[in-house]
Short mmCIF file of C-alpha atoms in Angstrom, two decimals:
data_model
loop_
_atom_site.label_atom_id
_atom_site.label_comp_id
_atom_site.label_asym_id
_atom_site.label_seq_id
_atom_site.Cartn_x
_atom_site.Cartn_y
_atom_site.Cartn_z
CA UNK L 1 6.59 17.30 18.68
CA UNK L 2 3.73 16.41 16.32
CA UNK L 3 0.41 15.64 17.91
CA UNK L 4 -2.48 14.76 15.62
CA UNK L 5 -5.93 14.21 17.21
CA UNK L 6 -9.14 13.21 15.45
CA UNK L 7 -7.84 14.35 12.03
CA UNK L 8 -10.29 13.86 9.14
CA UNK L 9 -10.05 15.02 5.55
CA UNK L 10 -12.83 14.51 2.99
CA UNK L 11 -13.35 15.41 -0.60
CA UNK L 12 -17.08 15.81 -1.10
CA UNK L 13 -18.54 12.77 0.43
CA UNK L 14 -15.44 10.59 0.29
CA UNK L 15 -13.27 10.34 3.54
CA UNK L 16 -9.54 10.18 2.79
CA UNK L 17 -8.42 10.42 6.32
CA UNK L 18 -10.82 9.15 9.11
CA UNK L 19 -10.07 9.99 12.65
CA UNK L 20 -6.28 9.88 12.76
CA UNK L 21 -4.50 9.99 16.16
CA UNK L 22 -0.78 10.08 15.99
CA UNK L 23 1.87 11.56 18.28
CA UNK L 24 5.61 11.77 17.36
CA UNK L 25 7.98 12.78 20.14
CA UNK L 26 10.68 15.27 20.09
CA UNK L 27 13.69 14.10 18.03
CA UNK L 28 11.91 10.99 17.01
CA UNK L 29 11.69 9.49 13.54
CA UNK L 30 8.17 8.10 12.84
CA UNK L 31 7.33 6.13 9.57
CA UNK L 32 3.76 6.13 8.08
CA UNK L 33 3.26 3.27 5.76
CA UNK L 34 0.36 1.75 3.79
CA UNK L 35 -0.72 0.82 0.27
CA UNK L 36 -1.24 3.29 -2.50
CA UNK L 37 -4.39 5.30 -1.84
CA UNK L 38 -4.26 4.77 1.87
CA UNK L 39 -3.98 8.56 2.61
CA UNK L 40 -0.32 8.82 3.35
CA UNK L 41 0.51 11.90 1.19
CA UNK L 42 -2.73 13.47 2.21
CA UNK L 43 -1.65 13.18 5.90
CA UNK L 44 1.71 14.85 5.04
CA UNK L 45 -0.05 17.72 3.13
CA UNK L 46 -2.53 18.15 6.12
CA UNK L 47 0.49 18.29 8.66
CA UNK L 48 2.08 21.24 6.66
CA UNK L 49 -1.32 22.74 5.91
CA UNK L 50 -0.88 22.42 2.14
CA UNK L 51 -4.29 20.84 2.62
CA UNK L 52 -6.76 22.04 5.19
CA UNK L 53 -8.13 19.23 7.48
CA UNK L 54 -11.87 18.80 7.57
CA UNK L 55 -11.75 18.39 11.23
CA UNK L 56 -9.36 17.57 14.07
CA UNK L 57 -6.19 19.09 15.35
CA UNK L 58 -2.62 19.14 14.24
CA UNK L 59 -0.24 20.49 16.98
CA UNK L 60 3.49 21.13 16.05
CA UNK L 61 5.73 22.43 18.80
CA UNK L 62 2.70 23.28 20.97
CA UNK L 63 0.76 25.18 18.39
CA UNK L 64 -2.46 23.99 16.70
CA UNK L 65 -1.84 24.68 13.11
CA UNK L 66 -5.41 23.89 12.04
CA UNK L 67 -6.71 26.95 13.79
CA UNK L 68 -4.17 29.39 12.24
CA UNK L 69 -4.46 31.64 9.26
CA UNK L 70 -2.59 34.43 7.46
CA UNK L 71 0.65 35.54 8.98
CA UNK L 72 0.33 33.22 12.04
CA UNK L 73 -0.01 30.24 9.59
CA UNK L 74 3.12 31.38 7.64
CA UNK L 75 5.25 31.68 10.67
CA UNK L 76 4.16 28.34 11.95
CA UNK L 77 4.85 26.69 8.57
CA UNK L 78 8.55 27.91 8.85
CA UNK L 79 8.85 25.18 11.65
CA UNK L 80 8.09 22.43 9.13
CA UNK L 81 10.39 21.45 6.39
CA UNK L 82 9.19 19.11 3.56
CA UNK L 83 11.10 16.77 1.26
CA UNK L 84 9.13 15.29 -1.69
CA UNK L 85 9.76 12.30 -3.87
CA UNK L 86 11.13 14.62 -6.45
CA UNK L 87 13.52 17.34 -4.96
CA UNK L 88 11.61 19.92 -7.20
CA UNK L 89 14.73 22.04 -7.52
CA UNK L 90 14.62 25.06 -9.83
CA UNK L 91 16.67 23.98 -12.87
CA UNK L 92 18.04 27.64 -13.61
CA UNK L 93 19.42 27.89 -10.20
CA UNK L 94 22.52 26.20 -8.70
CA UNK L 95 22.44 23.94 -5.73
CA UNK L 96 23.58 26.89 -3.49
CA UNK L 97 20.94 29.19 -5.09
CA UNK L 98 18.22 26.61 -4.56
CA UNK L 99 19.00 26.34 -0.80
CA UNK L 100 19.27 30.14 -0.47
CA UNK L 101 15.80 30.77 -1.98
CA UNK L 102 13.69 30.35 1.12
CA UNK L 103 16.10 32.53 3.15
CA UNK L 104 16.09 35.29 0.60
CA UNK L 105 12.17 35.12 0.52
CA UNK L 106 12.39 35.79 4.26
CA UNK L 107 14.64 38.73 3.81
CA UNK L 108 17.77 37.45 5.47
CA UNK L 109 20.85 39.34 4.91
CA UNK L 110 23.29 38.26 2.29
CA UNK L 111 26.12 37.42 4.85
CA UNK L 112 23.91 35.24 6.97
CA UNK L 113 22.53 33.48 3.77
CA UNK L 114 25.90 32.61 2.45
CA UNK L 115 27.02 31.31 5.88
CA UNK L 116 23.95 29.25 6.39
CA UNK L 117 24.07 27.79 2.80
CA UNK L 118 27.69 26.80 3.26
CA UNK L 119 26.89 25.06 6.47
CA UNK L 120 23.94 23.22 5.05
CA UNK L 121 25.90 22.12 1.92
CA UNK L 122 28.61 20.82 4.29
CA UNK L 123 26.03 18.92 6.30
CA UNK L 124 24.50 17.07 3.43
CA UNK L 125 28.04 16.38 1.96
CA UNK L 126 27.41 18.61 -1.08
CA UNK L 127 29.78 21.49 -0.53
CA UNK L 128 31.77 20.47 -3.57
CA UNK L 129 28.57 20.70 -5.80
CA UNK L 130 27.55 24.21 -4.61
CA UNK L 131 27.76 25.61 -8.08
CA UNK L 132 26.37 22.83 -10.02
CA UNK L 133 22.85 23.00 -11.66
CA UNK L 134 20.30 20.17 -11.03
CA UNK L 135 20.90 18.66 -14.33
CA UNK L 136 24.54 18.06 -13.42
CA UNK L 137 23.48 16.13 -10.21
CA UNK L 138 22.48 12.53 -9.65
CA UNK L 139 19.09 11.75 -8.16
CA UNK L 140 20.55 11.11 -4.74
CA UNK L 141 22.47 14.40 -4.91
CA UNK L 142 19.30 16.37 -5.87
CA UNK L 143 17.53 14.88 -2.86
CA UNK L 144 20.49 15.95 -0.66
CA UNK L 145 20.03 19.47 -1.95
CA UNK L 146 16.32 19.22 -1.46
CA UNK L 147 16.85 18.22 2.21
CA UNK L 148 19.29 21.11 2.66
CA UNK L 149 16.74 23.58 1.25
CA UNK L 150 13.99 22.14 3.66
CA UNK L 151 16.32 22.96 6.46
CA UNK L 152 17.03 26.57 5.35
CA UNK L 153 14.57 28.14 7.90
CA UNK L 154 15.74 25.92 10.77
CA UNK L 155 12.59 23.94 11.18
CA UNK L 156 11.93 21.62 14.21
CA UNK L 157 9.98 19.20 12.08
CA UNK L 158 10.77 17.55 8.79
CA UNK L 159 8.39 15.70 6.53
CA UNK L 160 9.92 13.25 4.06
CA UNK L 161 7.23 12.04 1.55
CA UNK L 162 8.80 9.08 -0.39
CA UNK L 163 12.12 10.80 -0.48
CA UNK L 164 14.13 7.76 -1.30
CA UNK L 165 11.58 6.24 -3.77
CA UNK L 166 13.39 5.50 -7.02
CA UNK L 167 17.01 5.90 -5.67
CA UNK L 168 19.54 3.10 -5.74
CA UNK L 169 20.49 1.32 -2.60
CA UNK L 170 23.69 3.32 -1.94
CA UNK L 171 21.89 6.62 -2.38
CA UNK L 172 18.94 5.44 -0.25
CA UNK L 173 21.30 4.55 2.60
CA UNK L 174 23.15 7.92 2.30
CA UNK L 175 19.80 9.72 2.69
CA UNK L 176 18.69 7.61 5.57
CA UNK L 177 22.02 8.26 7.26
CA UNK L 178 21.54 11.93 6.68
CA UNK L 179 18.08 11.84 8.20
CA UNK L 180 19.25 10.06 11.17
CA UNK L 181 22.03 12.49 11.68
CA UNK L 182 19.50 15.41 11.50
CA UNK L 183 17.55 13.74 14.41
CA UNK L 184 20.66 12.91 16.47
CA UNK L 185 22.71 16.04 15.90
CA UNK L 186 20.03 18.84 15.59
CA UNK L 187 17.04 17.20 17.37
CA UNK L 188 14.72 17.54 14.37
CA UNK L 189 11.40 15.52 14.61
CA UNK L 190 11.00 13.69 11.37
CA UNK L 191 7.90 12.06 9.84
CA UNK L 192 8.76 9.66 6.93
CA UNK L 193 6.06 8.65 4.40
CA UNK L 194 7.21 5.39 2.65
CA UNK L 195 6.12 2.19 1.31
CA UNK L 196 9.65 0.71 1.69
CA UNK L 197 9.92 -1.55 4.81
CA UNK L 198 13.74 -1.47 4.64
CA UNK L 199 13.40 2.27 5.15
CA UNK L 200 11.35 1.81 8.22
CA UNK L 201 13.69 -0.76 9.75
CA UNK L 202 16.68 1.23 8.90
CA UNK L 203 15.74 4.61 10.56
CA UNK L 204 12.40 4.65 12.31
CA UNK L 205 11.75 4.79 16.03
CA UNK L 206 7.98 4.33 15.71
CA UNK L 207 5.66 3.11 12.80
CA UNK L 208 1.97 3.55 11.85
CA UNK L 209 0.14 1.75 9.29
CA UNK L 210 -2.56 3.52 7.28
CA UNK L 211 -5.32 1.62 5.57
CA UNK L 212 -8.19 3.25 3.80
CA UNK L 213 -7.60 6.50 5.89
CA UNK L 214 -7.36 4.85 9.32
CA UNK L 215 -4.53 3.85 11.47
CA UNK L 216 -4.83 0.10 11.84
CA UNK L 217 -1.62 -0.47 13.85
CA UNK L 218 1.16 1.56 15.44
CA UNK L 219 3.85 1.45 17.93
CA UNK L 220 7.79 1.35 18.32
CA UNK L 221 9.23 -0.64 15.46
CA UNK L 222 10.68 -3.16 17.82
CA UNK L 223 7.42 -3.76 19.65
CA UNK L 224 5.45 -4.15 16.39
CA UNK L 225 7.90 -6.78 15.20
CA UNK L 226 8.31 -8.43 18.57
CA UNK L 227 4.98 -8.25 20.29
CA UNK L 228 2.68 -9.07 17.48
CA UNK L 229 2.43 -11.37 14.39
CA UNK L 230 0.38 -9.01 12.30
CA UNK L 231 0.68 -8.36 8.53
CA UNK L 232 2.78 -5.32 9.33
CA UNK L 233 4.97 -7.15 11.63
CA UNK L 234 5.71 -9.77 8.94
CA UNK L 235 6.25 -7.14 6.25
CA UNK L 236 8.73 -5.30 8.64
CA UNK L 237 10.63 -8.42 9.27
CA UNK L 238 9.59 -11.27 7.01
CA UNK L 239 10.15 -14.98 7.83
CA UNK L 240 13.21 -16.07 5.83
CA UNK L 241 12.74 -18.84 3.26
CA UNK L 242 13.65 -22.34 4.45
CA UNK L 243 13.79 -25.88 2.86
CA UNK L 244 10.41 -27.70 2.89
CA UNK L 245 9.06 -31.39 3.13
CA UNK L 246 10.96 -34.25 4.75
CA UNK L 247 11.36 -35.92 8.13
CA UNK L 248 11.50 -32.95 10.57
CA UNK L 249 8.64 -30.56 11.47
CA UNK L 250 9.13 -26.98 10.91
CA UNK L 251 8.51 -24.30 13.38
CA UNK L 252 8.35 -20.53 12.88
CA UNK L 253 9.94 -18.58 15.78
CA UNK L 254 9.85 -14.82 16.65
CA UNK L 255 11.75 -12.93 19.23
CA UNK L 256 9.43 -11.57 21.91
CA UNK L 257 11.67 -10.28 24.67
CA UNK L 258 14.18 -7.37 24.91
CA UNK L 259 16.93 -9.84 25.70
CA UNK L 260 17.16 -13.22 24.15
CA UNK L 261 20.28 -15.24 25.44
CA UNK L 262 22.79 -16.27 22.71
CA UNK L 263 22.75 -19.61 24.46
CA UNK L 264 19.08 -20.25 23.93
CA UNK L 265 19.76 -23.05 21.33
CA UNK L 266 21.76 -24.97 23.88
CA UNK L 267 19.01 -24.80 26.48
CA UNK L 268 16.14 -25.68 24.04
CA UNK L 269 18.33 -28.57 22.59
CA UNK L 270 18.67 -30.09 26.04
CA UNK L 271 14.99 -30.12 26.45
CA UNK L 272 13.55 -30.94 23.04
CA UNK L 273 16.54 -32.64 21.35
CA UNK L 274 18.37 -31.62 18.05
CA UNK L 275 17.22 -28.23 16.70
CA UNK L 276 17.97 -27.64 12.94
CA UNK L 277 18.20 -24.02 12.27
CA UNK L 278 17.05 -23.73 8.63
CA UNK L 279 16.88 -19.92 8.16
CA UNK L 280 17.33 -16.85 10.30
CA UNK L 281 16.99 -13.13 10.25
CA UNK L 282 18.14 -11.31 13.47
CA UNK L 283 19.03 -7.70 13.75
CA UNK L 284 18.73 -4.74 15.99
CA UNK L 285 15.88 -2.12 16.20
CA UNK L 286 15.75 0.69 18.66
CA UNK L 287 18.54 -0.88 20.56
CA UNK L 288 16.89 -4.27 21.13
CA UNK L 289 17.24 -7.49 19.10
CA UNK L 290 14.34 -8.54 16.79
CA UNK L 291 14.35 -11.63 14.68
CA UNK L 292 12.50 -14.52 12.95
CA UNK L 293 13.79 -18.14 12.55
CA UNK L 294 12.56 -21.23 10.95
CA UNK L 295 13.74 -24.43 12.73
CA UNK L 296 13.23 -28.13 12.35
CA UNK L 297 12.21 -30.46 15.33
CA UNK L 298 11.33 -33.98 15.93
CA UNK L 299 7.72 -34.34 14.61
CA UNK L 300 6.71 -36.53 17.62
CA UNK L 301 7.20 -33.73 20.22
CA UNK L 302 4.13 -32.28 21.86
CA UNK L 303 3.18 -28.87 20.53
CA UNK L 304 2.28 -27.45 23.90
CA UNK L 305 5.60 -28.52 25.30
CA UNK L 306 7.50 -27.02 22.27
CA UNK L 307 5.71 -23.70 22.77
CA UNK L 308 6.40 -23.61 26.45
CA UNK L 309 10.07 -24.30 26.16
CA UNK L 310 10.56 -21.84 23.52
CA UNK L 311 8.50 -19.18 25.33
CA UNK L 312 10.81 -19.53 28.40
CA UNK L 313 13.77 -18.34 26.28
CA UNK L 314 11.84 -15.42 24.83
CA UNK L 315 10.72 -16.97 21.48
CA UNK L 316 7.10 -17.18 20.27
CA UNK L 317 6.66 -20.41 18.32
CA UNK L 318 4.09 -21.58 15.66
CA UNK L 319 4.03 -24.77 13.67
CA UNK L 320 5.31 -24.19 10.12
CA UNK L 321 3.41 -25.06 6.94
CA UNK L 322 5.57 -27.79 5.99
CA UNK L 323 8.36 -30.17 7.03
CA UNK L 324 12.10 -30.12 6.18
CA UNK L 325 13.68 -32.13 3.37
CA UNK L 326 16.89 -34.02 4.48
CA UNK L 327 17.56 -31.41 7.15
CA UNK L 328 20.70 -32.03 8.98
CA UNK L 329 20.37 -31.08 12.65
CA UNK L 330 23.08 -28.85 13.82
CA UNK L 331 24.82 -29.07 17.06
CA UNK L 332 23.87 -26.27 19.47
CA UNK L 333 27.50 -24.99 19.56
CA UNK L 334 27.81 -24.83 15.78
CA UNK L 335 24.37 -23.12 15.20
CA UNK L 336 24.36 -20.38 17.88
CA UNK L 337 26.58 -18.01 15.80
CA UNK L 338 24.21 -18.28 12.91
CA UNK L 339 21.19 -17.65 14.97
#
């Protein structure tokens, strides 16, 4: 578990982190997002004590790192593995030798080093590249080796600082699957620093948004998307584009409940008339459905009645910015599968 309380970091008179409170439970994946300069990487460096916090506490596995020094700090740091945007592999060492390096620094016996290196290479799907040098590996392969090296000392916490930035979609997906597997199989607690919302939706249990050194919103990914309509919510699950102008009035809908019946469209159509589903993005996050839809309704309908009917089926509704051009209202049975 990671528990951060009242964390501040200043450089001279300038605060980079200002009163950060954040908790990541055991075997959870937390994502920290925010614009450039928000303090994301500084937060990661404070957690692994590459930077000393100005004030506040950082507790990892029940131990306050901010109060440690010397040998106690070095031992505590072994519980934290870090993967950076660049894998930072030593180019004159093979993949296996790079992974072995932290273990050799700790004085582990050769037989144990060889066994653990083989296990880690197999876990990250790189056993067949054990004797390849970094220049012989793709960007995604180098990141896999970097992740394996970060696990060499069997940490309980893994920090991933923009580890998928610059990778192609297939390599990104492979890294995300690998991180999810580490959580599920080994119980590793993972903190992901990223600006990629697809990454957050793909693997995170919880999300926190940093802005000017402060957390301005946090919660489970599903709750942030479903329970609010903030900028972070819209960034995580944007409203899909839909036709504009015409005879129907557009409404923007958002899932707000853990369970939304697949038959909601039939029920709403019975009470409000034809519903034209113009665009929809519905997926699962944390085991519950999240979604945004744009629909077209009769422009003469009373707004209050529309919002009440939709709220009864678990959907928040707001009038859209424009009307629909030549929308062809779909029958309830034909549209349910699309929504």
